[in-house]
Coordinates of C-alpha atoms in Angstrom, one line a residue:
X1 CA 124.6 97.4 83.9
X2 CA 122.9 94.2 82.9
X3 CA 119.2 92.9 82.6
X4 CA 118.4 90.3 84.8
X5 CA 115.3 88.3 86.1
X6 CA 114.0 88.2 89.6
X7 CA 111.8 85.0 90.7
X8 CA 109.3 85.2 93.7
X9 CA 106.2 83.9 94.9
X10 CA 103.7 84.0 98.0
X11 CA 100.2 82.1 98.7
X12 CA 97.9 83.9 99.7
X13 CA 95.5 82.4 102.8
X14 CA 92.3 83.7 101.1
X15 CA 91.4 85.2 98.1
X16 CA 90.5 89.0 99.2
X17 CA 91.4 92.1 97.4
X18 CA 93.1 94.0 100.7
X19 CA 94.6 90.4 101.5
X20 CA 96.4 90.4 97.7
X21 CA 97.4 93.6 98.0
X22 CA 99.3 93.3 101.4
X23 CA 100.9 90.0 100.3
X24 CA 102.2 90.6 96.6
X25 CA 103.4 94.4 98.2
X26 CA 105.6 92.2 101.1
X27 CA 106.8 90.1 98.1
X28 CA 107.5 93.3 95.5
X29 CA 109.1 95.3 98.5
X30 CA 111.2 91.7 99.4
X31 CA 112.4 91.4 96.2
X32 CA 113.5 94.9 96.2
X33 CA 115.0 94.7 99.7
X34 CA 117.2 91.7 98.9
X35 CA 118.2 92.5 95.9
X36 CA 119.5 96.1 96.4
X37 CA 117.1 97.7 94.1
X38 CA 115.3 100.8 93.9
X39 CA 112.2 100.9 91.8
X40 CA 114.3 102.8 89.1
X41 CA 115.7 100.1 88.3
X42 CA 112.7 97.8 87.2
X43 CA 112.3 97.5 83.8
X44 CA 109.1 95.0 83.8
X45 CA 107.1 92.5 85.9
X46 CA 105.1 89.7 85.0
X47 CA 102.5 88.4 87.6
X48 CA 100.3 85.0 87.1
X49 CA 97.7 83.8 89.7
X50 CA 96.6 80.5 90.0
X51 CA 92.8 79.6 88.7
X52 CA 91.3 80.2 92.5
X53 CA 92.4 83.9 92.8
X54 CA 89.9 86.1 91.5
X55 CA 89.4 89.2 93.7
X56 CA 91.9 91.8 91.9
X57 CA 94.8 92.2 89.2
X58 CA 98.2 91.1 91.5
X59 CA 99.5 94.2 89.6
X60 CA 97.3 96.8 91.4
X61 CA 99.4 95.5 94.3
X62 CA 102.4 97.4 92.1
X63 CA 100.4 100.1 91.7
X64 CA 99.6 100.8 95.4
X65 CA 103.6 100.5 96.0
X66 CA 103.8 103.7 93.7
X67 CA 105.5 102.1 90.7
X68 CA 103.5 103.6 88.1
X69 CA 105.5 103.6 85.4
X70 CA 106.9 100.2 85.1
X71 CA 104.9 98.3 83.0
X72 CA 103.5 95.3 84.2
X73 CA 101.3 92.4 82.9
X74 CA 99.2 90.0 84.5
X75 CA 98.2 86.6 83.0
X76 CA 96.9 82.8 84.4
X77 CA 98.5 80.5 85.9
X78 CA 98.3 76.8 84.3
X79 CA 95.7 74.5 86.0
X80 CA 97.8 71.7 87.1
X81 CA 95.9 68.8 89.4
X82 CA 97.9 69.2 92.6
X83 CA 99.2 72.5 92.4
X84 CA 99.6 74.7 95.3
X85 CA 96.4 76.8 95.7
X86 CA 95.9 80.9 95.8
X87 CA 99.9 81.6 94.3
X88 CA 100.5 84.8 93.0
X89 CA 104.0 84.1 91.4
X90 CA 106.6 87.4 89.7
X91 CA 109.0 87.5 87.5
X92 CA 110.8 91.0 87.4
X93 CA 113.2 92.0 84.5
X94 CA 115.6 94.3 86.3
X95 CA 119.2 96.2 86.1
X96 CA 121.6 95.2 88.4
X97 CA 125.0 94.9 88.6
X98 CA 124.9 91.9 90.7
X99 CA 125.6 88.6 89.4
X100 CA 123.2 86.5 88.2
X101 CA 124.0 84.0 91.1
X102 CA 123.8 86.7 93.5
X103 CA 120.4 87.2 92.7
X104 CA 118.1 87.0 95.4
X105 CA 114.8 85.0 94.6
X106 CA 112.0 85.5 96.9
X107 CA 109.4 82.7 97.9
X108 CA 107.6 84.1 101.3
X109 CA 105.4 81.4 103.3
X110 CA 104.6 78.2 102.1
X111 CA 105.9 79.2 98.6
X112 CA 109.2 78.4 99.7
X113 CA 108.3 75.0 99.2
X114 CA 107.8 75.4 95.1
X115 CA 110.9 76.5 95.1
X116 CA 113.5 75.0 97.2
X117 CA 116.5 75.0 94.9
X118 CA 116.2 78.9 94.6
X119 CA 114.5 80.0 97.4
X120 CA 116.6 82.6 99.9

């Protein structure tokens, strides 16, 4: 079994506590979906929220999805002039036996445009 890292992203349309909640969950339960996993096999995920997002920890979104022992960390996304706005991005450390090119990175909404090139 290997480690591996799964990308994703969503932007949120407002920044509201129930609203996070529902679209970092579609994003964690996409990633999982895609990918073939179960929440077994996460081993960590890293959440960052842009500057505008300040309602609730994108991790309590984990949380709610019942993963309460995977340890998760949440941290600030830079401050970049022209950035897209209210983006709650992941990066899950996972085992899989997949590939690392068949490795399903999840951008949901208008976050598929950050990441084109990697989007699915």
């Amino acid at each position: 079994m290997a480690v591996r890292a799964v990308r994703g992203a969503v932007q949120l349309e407002r920044d509201a506590a129930d609203h996070m909640s529902e679209q970092v969950g579609a994003l964690l339960t996409a990633v999982l979906d895609r990918n073939g996993l179960t929440a077994d096999d996460l081993i960590s995920i890293w959440f960052t929220a842009t500057t505008d997002l300040h309602s609730d920890f994108p991790a309590a979104a984990a949380r709610e999805l019942g993963l309460a022992d995977v340890p998760l960390i949440c941290a600030q996304e830079l401050d970049i002039d022209g950035a897209m706005p209210r983006v709650v991005r992941i990066l899950a450390h996972v085992e899989s036996d997949r590939p690392r090119s068949e490795i399903a990175h999840v951008y949901l909404g208008a976050a598929a445009a950050l990441r084109k090139d990697i989007a699915q």
